[in-house]
XYZ file of C-alpha atoms in Angstrom:
508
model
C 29.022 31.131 -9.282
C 27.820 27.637 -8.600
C 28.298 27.753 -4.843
C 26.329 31.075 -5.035
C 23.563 29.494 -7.014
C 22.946 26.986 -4.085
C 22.997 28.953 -1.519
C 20.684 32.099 -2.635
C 18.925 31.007 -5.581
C 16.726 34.797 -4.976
C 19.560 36.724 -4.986
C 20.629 35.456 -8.398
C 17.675 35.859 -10.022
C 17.210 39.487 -9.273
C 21.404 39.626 -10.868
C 20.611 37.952 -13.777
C 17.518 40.583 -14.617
C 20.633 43.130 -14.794
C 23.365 41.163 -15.547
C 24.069 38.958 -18.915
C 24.318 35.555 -17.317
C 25.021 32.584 -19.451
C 21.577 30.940 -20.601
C 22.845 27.775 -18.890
C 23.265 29.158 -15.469
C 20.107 31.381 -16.270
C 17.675 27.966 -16.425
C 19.201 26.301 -13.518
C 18.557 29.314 -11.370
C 14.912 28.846 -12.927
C 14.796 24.989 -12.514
C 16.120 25.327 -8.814
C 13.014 28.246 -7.967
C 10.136 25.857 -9.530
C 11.129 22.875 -7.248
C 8.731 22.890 -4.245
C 11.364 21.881 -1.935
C 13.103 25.195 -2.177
C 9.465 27.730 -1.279
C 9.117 28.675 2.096
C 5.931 26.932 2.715
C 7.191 23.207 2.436
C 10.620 23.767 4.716
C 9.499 20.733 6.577
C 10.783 18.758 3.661
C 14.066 19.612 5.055
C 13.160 18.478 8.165
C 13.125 14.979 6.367
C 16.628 15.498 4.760
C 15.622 16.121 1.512
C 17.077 18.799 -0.952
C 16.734 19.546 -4.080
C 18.807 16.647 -5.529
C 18.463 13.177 -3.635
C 20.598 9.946 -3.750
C 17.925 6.762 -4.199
C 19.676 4.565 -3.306
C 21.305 3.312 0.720
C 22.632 -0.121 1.547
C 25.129 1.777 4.473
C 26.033 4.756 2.568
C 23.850 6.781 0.146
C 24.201 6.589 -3.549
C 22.975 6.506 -6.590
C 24.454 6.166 -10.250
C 21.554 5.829 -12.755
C 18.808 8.195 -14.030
C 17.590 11.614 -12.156
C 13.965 11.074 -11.972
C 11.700 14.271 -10.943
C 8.748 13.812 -8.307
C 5.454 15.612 -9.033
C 2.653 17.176 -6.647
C -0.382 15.335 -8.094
C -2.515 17.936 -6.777
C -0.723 20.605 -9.096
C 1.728 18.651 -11.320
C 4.405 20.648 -9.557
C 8.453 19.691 -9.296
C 8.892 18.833 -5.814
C 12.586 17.387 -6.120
C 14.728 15.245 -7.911
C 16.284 11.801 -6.862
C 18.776 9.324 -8.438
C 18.059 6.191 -8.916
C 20.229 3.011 -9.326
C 21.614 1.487 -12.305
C 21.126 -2.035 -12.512
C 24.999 -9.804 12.500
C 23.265 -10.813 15.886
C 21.106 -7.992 17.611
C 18.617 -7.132 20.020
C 15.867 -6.928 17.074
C 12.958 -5.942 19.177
C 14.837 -3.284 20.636
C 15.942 -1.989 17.328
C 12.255 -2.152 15.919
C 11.026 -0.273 19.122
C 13.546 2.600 17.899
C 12.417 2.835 14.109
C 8.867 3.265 16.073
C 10.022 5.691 18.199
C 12.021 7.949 15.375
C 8.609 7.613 12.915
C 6.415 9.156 15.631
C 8.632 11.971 16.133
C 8.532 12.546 12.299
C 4.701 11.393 11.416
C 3.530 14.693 10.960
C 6.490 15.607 8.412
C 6.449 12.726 6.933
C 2.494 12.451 6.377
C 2.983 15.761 5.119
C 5.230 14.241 2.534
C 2.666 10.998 1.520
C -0.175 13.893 0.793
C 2.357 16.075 -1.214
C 3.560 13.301 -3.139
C 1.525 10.594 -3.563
C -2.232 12.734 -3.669
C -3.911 11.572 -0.416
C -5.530 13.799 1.957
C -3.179 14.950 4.994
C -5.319 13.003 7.490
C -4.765 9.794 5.618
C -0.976 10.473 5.143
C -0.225 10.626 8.751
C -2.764 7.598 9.571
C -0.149 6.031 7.100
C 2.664 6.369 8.940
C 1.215 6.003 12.099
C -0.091 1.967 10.364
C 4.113 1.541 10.425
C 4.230 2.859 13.835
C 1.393 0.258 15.128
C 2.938 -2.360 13.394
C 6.500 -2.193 15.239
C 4.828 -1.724 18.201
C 3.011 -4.883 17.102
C 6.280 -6.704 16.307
C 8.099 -6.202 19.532
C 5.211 -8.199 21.211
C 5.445 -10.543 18.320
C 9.304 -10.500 18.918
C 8.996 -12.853 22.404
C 6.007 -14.998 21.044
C 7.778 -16.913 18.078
C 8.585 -20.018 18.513
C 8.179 -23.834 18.062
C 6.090 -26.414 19.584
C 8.157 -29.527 20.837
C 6.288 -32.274 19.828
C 5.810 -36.005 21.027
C 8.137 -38.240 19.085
C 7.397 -42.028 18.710
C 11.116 -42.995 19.761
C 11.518 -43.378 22.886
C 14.786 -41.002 24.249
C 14.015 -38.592 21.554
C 12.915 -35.173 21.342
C 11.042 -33.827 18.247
C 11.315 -29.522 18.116
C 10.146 -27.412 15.342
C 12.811 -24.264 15.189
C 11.646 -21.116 13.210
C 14.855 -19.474 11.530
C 15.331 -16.143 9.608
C 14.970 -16.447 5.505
C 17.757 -14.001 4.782
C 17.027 -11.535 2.422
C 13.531 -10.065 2.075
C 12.695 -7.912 -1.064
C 9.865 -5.517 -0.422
C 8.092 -3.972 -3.899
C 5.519 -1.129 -3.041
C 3.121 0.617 -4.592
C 2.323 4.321 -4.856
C -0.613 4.359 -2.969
C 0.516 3.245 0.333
C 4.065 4.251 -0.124
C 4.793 4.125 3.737
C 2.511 1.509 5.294
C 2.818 -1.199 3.078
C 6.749 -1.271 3.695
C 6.111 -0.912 7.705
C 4.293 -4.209 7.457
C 7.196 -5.935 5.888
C 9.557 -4.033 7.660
C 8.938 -4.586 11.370
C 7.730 -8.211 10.956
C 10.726 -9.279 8.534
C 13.107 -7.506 11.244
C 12.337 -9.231 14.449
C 12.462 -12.420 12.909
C 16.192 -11.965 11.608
C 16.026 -11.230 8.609
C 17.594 -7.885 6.229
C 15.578 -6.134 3.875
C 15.665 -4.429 0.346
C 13.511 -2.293 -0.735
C 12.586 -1.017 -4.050
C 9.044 1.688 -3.280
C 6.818 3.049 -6.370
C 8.714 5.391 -8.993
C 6.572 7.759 -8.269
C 7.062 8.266 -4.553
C 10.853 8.476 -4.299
C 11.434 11.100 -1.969
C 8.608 8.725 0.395
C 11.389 6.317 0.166
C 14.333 8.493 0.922
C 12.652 10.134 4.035
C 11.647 6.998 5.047
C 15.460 5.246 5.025
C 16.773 8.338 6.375
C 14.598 7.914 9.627
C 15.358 4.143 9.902
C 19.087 4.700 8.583
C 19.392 7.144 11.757
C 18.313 4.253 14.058
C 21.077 1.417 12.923
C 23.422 4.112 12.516
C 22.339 4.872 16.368
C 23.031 1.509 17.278
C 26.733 0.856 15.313
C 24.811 -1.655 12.796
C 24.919 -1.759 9.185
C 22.803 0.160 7.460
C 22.579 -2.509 4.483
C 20.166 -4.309 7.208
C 17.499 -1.721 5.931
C 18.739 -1.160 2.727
C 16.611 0.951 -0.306
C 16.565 1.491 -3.730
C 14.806 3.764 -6.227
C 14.335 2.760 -9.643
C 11.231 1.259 -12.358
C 10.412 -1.552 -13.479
C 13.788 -3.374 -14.562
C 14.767 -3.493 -10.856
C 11.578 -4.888 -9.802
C 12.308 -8.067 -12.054
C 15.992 -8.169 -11.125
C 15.001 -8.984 -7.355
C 12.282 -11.273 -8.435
C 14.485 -13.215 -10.806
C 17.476 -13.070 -8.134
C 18.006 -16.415 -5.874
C 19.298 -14.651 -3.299
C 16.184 -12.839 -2.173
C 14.599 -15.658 0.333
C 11.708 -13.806 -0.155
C 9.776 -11.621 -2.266
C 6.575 -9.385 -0.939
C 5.349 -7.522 -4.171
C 2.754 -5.061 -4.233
C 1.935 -4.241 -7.428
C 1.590 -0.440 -9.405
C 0.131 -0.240 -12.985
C 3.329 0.156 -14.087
C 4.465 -2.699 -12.688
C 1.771 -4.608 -13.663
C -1.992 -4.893 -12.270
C -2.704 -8.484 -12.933
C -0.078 -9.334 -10.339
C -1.310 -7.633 -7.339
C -4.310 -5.573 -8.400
C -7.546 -6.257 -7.164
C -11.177 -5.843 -7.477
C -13.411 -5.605 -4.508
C -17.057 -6.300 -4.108
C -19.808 -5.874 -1.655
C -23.320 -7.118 -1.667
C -26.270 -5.460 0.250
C -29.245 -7.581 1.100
C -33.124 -6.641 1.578
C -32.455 -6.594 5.108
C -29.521 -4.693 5.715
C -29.162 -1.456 7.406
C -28.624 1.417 5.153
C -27.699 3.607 7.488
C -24.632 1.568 7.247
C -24.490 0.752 3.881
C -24.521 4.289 2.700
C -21.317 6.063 4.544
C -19.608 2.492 4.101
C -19.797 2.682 0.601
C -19.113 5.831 0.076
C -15.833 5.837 2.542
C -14.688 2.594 0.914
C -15.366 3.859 -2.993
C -13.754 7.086 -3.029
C -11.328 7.128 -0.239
C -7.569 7.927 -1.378
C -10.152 9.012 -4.666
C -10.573 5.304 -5.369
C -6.992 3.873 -5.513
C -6.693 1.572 -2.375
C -6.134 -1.867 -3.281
C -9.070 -2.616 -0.733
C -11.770 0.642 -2.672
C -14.753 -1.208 -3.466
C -15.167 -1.176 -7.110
C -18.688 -3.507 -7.860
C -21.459 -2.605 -5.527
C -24.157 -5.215 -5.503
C -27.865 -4.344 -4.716
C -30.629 -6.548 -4.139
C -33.433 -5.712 -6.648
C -35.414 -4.324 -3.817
C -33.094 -1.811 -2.082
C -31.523 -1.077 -5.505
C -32.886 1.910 -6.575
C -33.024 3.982 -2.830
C -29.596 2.597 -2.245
C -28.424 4.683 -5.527
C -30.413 7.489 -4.722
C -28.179 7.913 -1.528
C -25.440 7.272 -2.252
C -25.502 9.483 -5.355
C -26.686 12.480 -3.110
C -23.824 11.428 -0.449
C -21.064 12.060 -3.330
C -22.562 15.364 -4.328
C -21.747 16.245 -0.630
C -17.929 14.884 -0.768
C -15.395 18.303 0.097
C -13.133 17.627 -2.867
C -9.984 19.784 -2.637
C -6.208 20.410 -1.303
C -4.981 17.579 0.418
C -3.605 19.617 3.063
C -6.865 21.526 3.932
C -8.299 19.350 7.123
C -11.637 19.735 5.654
C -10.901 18.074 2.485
C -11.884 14.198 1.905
C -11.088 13.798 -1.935
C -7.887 14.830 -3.076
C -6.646 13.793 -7.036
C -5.233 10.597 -8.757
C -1.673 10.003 -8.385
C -0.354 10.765 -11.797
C -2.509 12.088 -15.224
C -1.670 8.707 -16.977
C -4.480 7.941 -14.148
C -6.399 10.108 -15.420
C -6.600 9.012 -18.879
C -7.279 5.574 -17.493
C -10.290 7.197 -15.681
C -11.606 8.650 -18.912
C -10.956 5.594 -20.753
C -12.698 3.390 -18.189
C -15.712 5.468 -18.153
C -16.233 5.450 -22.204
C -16.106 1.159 -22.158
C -18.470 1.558 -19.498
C -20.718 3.384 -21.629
C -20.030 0.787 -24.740
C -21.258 -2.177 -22.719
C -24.320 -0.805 -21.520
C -23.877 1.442 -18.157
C -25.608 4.424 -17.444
C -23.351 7.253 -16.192
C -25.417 8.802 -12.438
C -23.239 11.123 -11.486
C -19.227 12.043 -11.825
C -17.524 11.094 -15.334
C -15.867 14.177 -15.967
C -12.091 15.828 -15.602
C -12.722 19.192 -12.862
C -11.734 22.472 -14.264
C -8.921 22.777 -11.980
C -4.646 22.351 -11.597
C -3.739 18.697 -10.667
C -5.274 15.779 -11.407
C -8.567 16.122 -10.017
C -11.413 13.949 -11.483
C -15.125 13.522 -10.238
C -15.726 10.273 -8.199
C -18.361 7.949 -10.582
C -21.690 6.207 -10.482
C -22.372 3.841 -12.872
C -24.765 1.590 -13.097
C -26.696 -0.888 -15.469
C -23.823 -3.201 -16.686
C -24.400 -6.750 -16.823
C -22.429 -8.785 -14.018
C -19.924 -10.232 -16.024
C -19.204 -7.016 -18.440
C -15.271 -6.883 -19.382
C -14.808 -3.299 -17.735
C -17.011 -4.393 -14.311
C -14.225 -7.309 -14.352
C -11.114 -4.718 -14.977
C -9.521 -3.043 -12.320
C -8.792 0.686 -13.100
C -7.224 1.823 -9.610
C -9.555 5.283 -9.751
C -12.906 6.614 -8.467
C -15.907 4.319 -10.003
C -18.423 2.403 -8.481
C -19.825 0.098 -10.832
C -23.517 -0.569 -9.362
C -25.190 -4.035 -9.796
C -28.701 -5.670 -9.120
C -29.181 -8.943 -8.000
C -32.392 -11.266 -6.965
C -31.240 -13.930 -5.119
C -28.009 -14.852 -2.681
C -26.641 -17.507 -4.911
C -26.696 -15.166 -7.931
C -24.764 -12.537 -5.430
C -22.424 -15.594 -3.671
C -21.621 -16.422 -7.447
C -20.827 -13.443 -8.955
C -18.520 -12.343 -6.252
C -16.242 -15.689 -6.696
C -16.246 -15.382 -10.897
C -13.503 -12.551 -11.059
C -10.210 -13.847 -10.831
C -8.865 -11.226 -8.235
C -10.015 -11.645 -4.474
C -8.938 -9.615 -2.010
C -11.860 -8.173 0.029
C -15.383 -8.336 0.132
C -18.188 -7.497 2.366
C -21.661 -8.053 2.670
C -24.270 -6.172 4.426
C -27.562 -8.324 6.022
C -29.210 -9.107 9.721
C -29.470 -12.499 8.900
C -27.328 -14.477 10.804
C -27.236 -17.744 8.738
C -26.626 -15.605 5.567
C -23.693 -14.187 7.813
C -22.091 -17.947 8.270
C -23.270 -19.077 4.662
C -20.674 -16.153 3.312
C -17.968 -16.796 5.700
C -18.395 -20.801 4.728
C -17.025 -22.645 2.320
C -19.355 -21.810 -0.414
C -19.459 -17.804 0.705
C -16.868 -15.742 -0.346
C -13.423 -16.794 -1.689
C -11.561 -13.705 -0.599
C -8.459 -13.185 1.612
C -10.148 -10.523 3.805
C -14.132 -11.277 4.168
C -16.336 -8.818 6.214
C -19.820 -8.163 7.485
C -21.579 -4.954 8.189
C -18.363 -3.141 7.578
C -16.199 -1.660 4.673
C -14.200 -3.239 2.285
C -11.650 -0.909 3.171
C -9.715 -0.851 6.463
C -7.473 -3.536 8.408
C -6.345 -4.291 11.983
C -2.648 -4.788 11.895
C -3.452 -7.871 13.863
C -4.823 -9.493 11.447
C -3.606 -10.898 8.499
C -3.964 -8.957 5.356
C -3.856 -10.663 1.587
C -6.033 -12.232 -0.939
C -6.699 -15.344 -3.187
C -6.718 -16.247 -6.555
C -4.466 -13.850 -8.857
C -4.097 -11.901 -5.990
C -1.961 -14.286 -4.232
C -1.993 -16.445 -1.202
C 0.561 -14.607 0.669
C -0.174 -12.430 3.904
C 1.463 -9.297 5.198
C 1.374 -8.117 9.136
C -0.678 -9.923 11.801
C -1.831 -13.409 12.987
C 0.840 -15.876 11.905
C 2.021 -13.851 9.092
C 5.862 -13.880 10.437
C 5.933 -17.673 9.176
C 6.720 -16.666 6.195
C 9.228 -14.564 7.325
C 11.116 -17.678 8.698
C 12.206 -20.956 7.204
C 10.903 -24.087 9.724
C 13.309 -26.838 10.556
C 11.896 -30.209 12.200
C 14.855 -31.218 14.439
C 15.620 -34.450 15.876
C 17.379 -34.839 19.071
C 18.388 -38.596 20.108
C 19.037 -38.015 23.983
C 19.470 -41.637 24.718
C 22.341 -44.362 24.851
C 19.787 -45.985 22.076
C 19.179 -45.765 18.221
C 16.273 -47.211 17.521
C 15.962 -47.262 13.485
C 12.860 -47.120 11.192
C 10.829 -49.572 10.230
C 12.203 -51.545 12.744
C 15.293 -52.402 11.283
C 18.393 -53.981 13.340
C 21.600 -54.523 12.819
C 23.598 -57.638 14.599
């Protein structure tokens, strides 16, 4: 009977309508029909080699002894499948990183498919996901024949002084939900051409990301006769997380945090100013795109908006009628641009965030409400009115709301972007060139990524991307980000017939 469940799970259910089946076999047959991996219209989950029941965990072979944990549609709250989670050699690397490129392009529309379905995103920004891991291994074998050491001039004479660049060992790579593809791509690619292995652990929420994502770079080592514990993955919460932080053996630990991880690790809040003189033709789709793309929860959404006194109240205006205009909808339909939050403890975060708003002073412009709908869909938010330095304007919240400032002069605006202790990116908008310099100087802005005339939102791979303060000094993808990928060794080579000592010093 249980082979016959499997395999025709429609069958069965018309049988057990005329038929007394046991009430146990009964709900599975039930269980198995909800999941959205079994209905017609998502068979390109297959394509991905998921089923019904998933292992979460591959270092070679797939496994996976610990908790079943179900994954939910955010845009309906519906089963999509079930995974397991855990319980507590020389190659061509380039060549091998070309290949994991190669296999992701031939899957990117499957597999974008599966970022919209489970993590909440709009199609168009799942497969512009997974095509950010794609760049970045195409980035990496370039990289791949660039890294190396200078040799530099030593004071002996016969000697030569070489810096040599070698492999950590182990990276750990912790993701978050809302870029449950890219963020690992960055690691990925970068920590593999510079010889290292990697685990990773993804968001808790976005296992079956994970799994699809190991099976298409599993299929590549497995191509090539290498182990697949070079790429190995894990599914599990929070306890694992700590486990590879607390471990020695990791050489190094890229964490990205989730709010069930913890936000004050890795969360950030974003800022941008706009100046008398900037253009708002820019200003208006820039913060609109940056404030309620992914429906607020990039690390890089803008959260404070600061307007000079002067542009203030047109600026609002705008902007206001812009998010009256926003297609808010199925993730899947190409004319969406909002889809919902991730998960409805999100949600209640959302609400929550919108009544201390209201305690300490904001005025509510437009949004604020849950929609009427399946999923967890919530109106992006306008508020503005708070005080700089309010407690909520200071909090991140990972959802849809702008919090709206005015300012009078650029020191006030200079200052209160530096007086939060996150600081990732930040932008300002203004035609004046030495107010361009002043806030890419030393006394400007104290962020990681610092822009002009453009989003908060949005990075070149080539480029390095990270911030300052509590949201640490470490740097993922471009520039010379695959230093810390790589332990440095100063070498000494004594080529001579000589030893010439320090200080001086002979011996008789």
């Amino acid at each position: 009977m249980q082979r016959v469940l499997t395999q025709n799970v429609a069958r069965l259910l018309a049988l057990s309508l005329r038929t007394k089946l046991s009430p146990s076999v009964r709900a599975a047959a039930v269980n198995m029909s909800t999941l959205l991996v079994n209905r017609p219209q998502y068979s390109w989950l297959r394509e991905l080699g998921l089923g019904e029941d998933n292992d979460g965990v591959y270092n070679g072979c797939w496994g996976g002894q610990g908790q079943v944990v179900t994954s939910y549609c955010p845009a309906n709250n519906e089963p999509i499948a079930r995974v397991r989670q855990v319980s507590q050699t020389h190659i061509k690397r380039r060549e091998i990183v070309r290949q994991i490129g190669d296999a992701l392009r031939g899957k990117i529309k499957a597999l974008g498919s599966l970022v919209s379905l489970e993590m909440g995103k709009i199609y168009v920004e799942g497969v512009g996901e997974v095509q950010e891991y794609v760049d970045v291994c195409d980035y990496a074998v370039g990289l791949s024949r660039m890294i190396g050491g200078p040799i530099l001039p030593s004071e002996r004479p016969g000697h030569a002084l070489i810096e040599q660049w070698n492999p950590v060992g182990l990276v750990g790579i912790i993701t978050a939900f809302n870029f449950p593809v890219a963020v690992y791509g960055w690691n990925n690619a970068i920590a593999l051409i510079c010889g290292n292995v990697c685990l990773w652990k993804g968001a808790p929420t976005t296992p079956l990301t994970s799994v699809a994502v190991t099976r298409i770079v599993a299929e590549v080592l497995e191509r090539n006769h290498l182990p697949g514990a070079i790429c190995s993955m894990t599914c599990g919460g929070a306890d694992i997380g700590t486990a590879m932080a607390k471990d020695e053996r990791v050489g190094l630990l890229s964490f990205t945090g989730s709010t069930q991880v913890g936000k004050q690790v890795a969360m950030m809040v974003q800022e941008r100013f706009v100046f008398e003189d900037a253009d708002l033709n820019l200003v208006v789709p820039s913060a609109v795109f940056a404030s309620v793309g992914t429906a607020g929860q990039r690390c890089t959404t803008t959260r404070r908006l600061m307007l000079h006194e002067s542009v203030h109240d047109d600026v609002v205006e705008r902007i206001a009628k812009a998010y009256k205009q926003i297609r808010i909808g199925d993730p899947w339909d190409p004319n969406t641009l909002y889809g919902p939050l991730h998960t409805k403890q999100a949600v209640q975060q959302y609400l929550a965030a919108i009544d201390q708003a209201k305690q300490q002073g904001g005025t509510l412009v437009c949004g604020g409400k849950v929609m009427d709908r399946p999923g967890n869909y919530v109106e992006p938010t306008i508020i503005t009115g708070l005080p700089h330095d309010a407690p909520i304007v200071h909090t991140e919240t990972f959802v849809p709301i702008l919090y709206v400032l005015k300012f009078k002069t650029e020191d006030e605006a200079f200052a209160w972007n530096n007086e939060v202790k996150q600081g990732l990116s930040s932008s300002i908008f203004t035609k004046d060139m030495g107010r361009v310099f002043r806030w890419l100087g030393p006394k400007g802005s104290d962020c990681g990524i610092v822009n002009v005339n453009i989003p908060t939102s949005g990075a070149e791979i080539g480029g390095a991307f990270g911030g300052e303060k509590h949201t640490g000094g470490g740097r993922e993808s471009g520039s010379d980000s695959w230093k810390q990928y790589m332990r440095r060794s100063t070498c000494t080579i004594n080529y001579s017939k000589d030893l010439p000592l320090a200080q001086g010093i002979k011996f008789e």
